Coordinates of C-alpha atoms in Angstrom, one line a residue:
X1 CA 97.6 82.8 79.5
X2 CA 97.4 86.3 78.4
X3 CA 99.0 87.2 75.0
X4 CA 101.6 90.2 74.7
X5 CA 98.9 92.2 72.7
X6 CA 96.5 92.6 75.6
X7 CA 96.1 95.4 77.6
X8 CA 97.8 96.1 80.9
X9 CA 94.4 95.9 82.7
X10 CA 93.2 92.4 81.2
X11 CA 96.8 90.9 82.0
X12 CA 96.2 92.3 85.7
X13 CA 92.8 91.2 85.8
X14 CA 92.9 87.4 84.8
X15 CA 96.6 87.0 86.7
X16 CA 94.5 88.4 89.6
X17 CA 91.3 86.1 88.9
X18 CA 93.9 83.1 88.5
X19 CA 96.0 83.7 92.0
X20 CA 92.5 84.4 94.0
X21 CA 90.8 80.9 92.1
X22 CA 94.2 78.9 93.3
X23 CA 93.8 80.4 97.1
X24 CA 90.1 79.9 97.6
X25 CA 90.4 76.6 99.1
X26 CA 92.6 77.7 102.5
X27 CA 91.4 81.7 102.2
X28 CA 89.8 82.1 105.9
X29 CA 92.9 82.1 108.4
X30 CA 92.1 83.7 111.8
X31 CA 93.8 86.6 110.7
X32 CA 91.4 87.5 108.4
X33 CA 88.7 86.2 109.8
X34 CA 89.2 88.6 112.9
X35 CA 89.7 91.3 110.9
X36 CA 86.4 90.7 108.9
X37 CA 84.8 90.4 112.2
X38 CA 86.6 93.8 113.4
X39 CA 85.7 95.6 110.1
X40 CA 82.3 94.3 110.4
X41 CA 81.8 95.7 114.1
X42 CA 82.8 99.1 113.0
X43 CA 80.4 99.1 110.0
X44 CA 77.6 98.7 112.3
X45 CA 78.4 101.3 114.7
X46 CA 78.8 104.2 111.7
X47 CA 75.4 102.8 110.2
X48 CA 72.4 101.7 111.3
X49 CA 72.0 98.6 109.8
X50 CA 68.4 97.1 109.3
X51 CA 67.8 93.5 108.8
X52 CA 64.7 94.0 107.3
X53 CA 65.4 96.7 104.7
X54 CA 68.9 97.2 104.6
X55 CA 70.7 95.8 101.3
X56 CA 74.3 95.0 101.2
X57 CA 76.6 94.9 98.1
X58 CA 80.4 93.6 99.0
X59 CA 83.1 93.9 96.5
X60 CA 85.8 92.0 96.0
X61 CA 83.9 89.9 98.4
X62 CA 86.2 86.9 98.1
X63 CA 84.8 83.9 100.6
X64 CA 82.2 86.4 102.2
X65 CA 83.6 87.4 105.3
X66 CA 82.3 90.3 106.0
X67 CA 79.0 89.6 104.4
X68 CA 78.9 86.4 106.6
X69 CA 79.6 88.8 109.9
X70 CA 77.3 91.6 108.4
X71 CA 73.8 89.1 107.9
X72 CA 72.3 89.2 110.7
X73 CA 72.1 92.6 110.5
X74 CA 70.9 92.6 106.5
X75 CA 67.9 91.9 104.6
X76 CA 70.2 90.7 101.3
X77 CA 73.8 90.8 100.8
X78 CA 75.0 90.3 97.0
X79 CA 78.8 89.5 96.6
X80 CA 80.9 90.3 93.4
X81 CA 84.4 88.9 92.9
X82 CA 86.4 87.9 89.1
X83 CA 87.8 85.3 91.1
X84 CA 84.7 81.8 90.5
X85 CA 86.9 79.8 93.5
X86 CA 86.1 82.8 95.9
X87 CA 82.5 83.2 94.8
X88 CA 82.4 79.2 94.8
X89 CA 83.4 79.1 98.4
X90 CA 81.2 82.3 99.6
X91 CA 78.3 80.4 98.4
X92 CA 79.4 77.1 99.6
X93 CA 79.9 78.9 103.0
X94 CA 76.2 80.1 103.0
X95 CA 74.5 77.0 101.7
X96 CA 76.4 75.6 104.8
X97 CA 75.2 77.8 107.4
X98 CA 71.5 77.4 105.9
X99 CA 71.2 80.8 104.5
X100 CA 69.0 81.2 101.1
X101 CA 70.6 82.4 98.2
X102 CA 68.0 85.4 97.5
X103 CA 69.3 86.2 101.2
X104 CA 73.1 86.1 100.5
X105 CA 74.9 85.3 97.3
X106 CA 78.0 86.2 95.3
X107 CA 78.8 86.2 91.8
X108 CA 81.3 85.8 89.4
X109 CA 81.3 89.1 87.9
X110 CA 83.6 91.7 86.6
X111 CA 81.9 95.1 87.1
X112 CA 82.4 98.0 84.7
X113 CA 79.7 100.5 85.8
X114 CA 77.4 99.8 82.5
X115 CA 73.6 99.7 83.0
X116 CA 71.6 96.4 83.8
X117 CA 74.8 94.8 85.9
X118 CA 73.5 92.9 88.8
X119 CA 70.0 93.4 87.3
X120 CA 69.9 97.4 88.5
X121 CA 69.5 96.5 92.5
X122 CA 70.2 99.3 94.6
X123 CA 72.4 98.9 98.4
X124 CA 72.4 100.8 100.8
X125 CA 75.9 99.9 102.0
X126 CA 78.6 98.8 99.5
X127 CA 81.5 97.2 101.4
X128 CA 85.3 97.0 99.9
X129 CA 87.7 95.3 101.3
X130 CA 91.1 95.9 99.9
X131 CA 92.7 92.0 99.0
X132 CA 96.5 93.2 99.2
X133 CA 95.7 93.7 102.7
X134 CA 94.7 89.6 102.4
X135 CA 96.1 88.4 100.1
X136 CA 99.9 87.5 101.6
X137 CA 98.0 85.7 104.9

């Protein structure tokens, strides 16, 4: 639990981290899976997506959605998300479908905009999905 002397931001952050970790398990309801699938069909028509060069960074990523929807048309997509049960369950959902991780993969990251995060890679598309718009499904 967060103690009264921390910052507004790290309260925010970990009472974020801790509702997104307790909803990973039942996260994908049609609703959002339809949208995802919706975002992911206009993404494709305002960029021409490659799958054998084009790199993909989502986010917020959560379960991996839109990454999921987006890899056929990607060489690699790299999740980010604070919350470990959505990047858990992203990866789960990948290992399941038979994708390899240096495909499609999340981590468990917080990023702050600091040199050497996610090793330097570059993306040519970085995908955001805001999660109050998911987050009350």
């Amino acid at each position: 639990m967060a103690s009264v002397s921390q910052p507004a931001s790290k309260i925010f952050s970990e009472a974020n981290q801790s509702h997104f970790d307790g909803i990973a398990h039942e996260y994908d309801k049609p609703q959002a899976i339809e949208r995802a699938r919706r975002t992911a069909v206009k993404m494709r028509k305002a960029y021409d997506f490659d799958e054998d060069g084009t790199t993909v960074l989502e986010y917020a990523c959560g379960t991996g959605l839109v990454s999921r929807e987006l890899s056929p048309y990607a060489k690699r997509i790299v999740g980010v998300d604070i919350s470990q049960g959505m990047v858990d369950q992203f990866n789960l959902r990948v290992r399941n479908q038979g994708i390899p991780p240096e495909e499609m993969q999340a981590f468990a990251v917080e990023l702050k905009g600091e040199p050497g995060e996610l090793e330097d890679e570059r993306f040519d598309v970085i995908v955001r999905i805001t999660t109050s718009q998911t987050s009350t499904m």
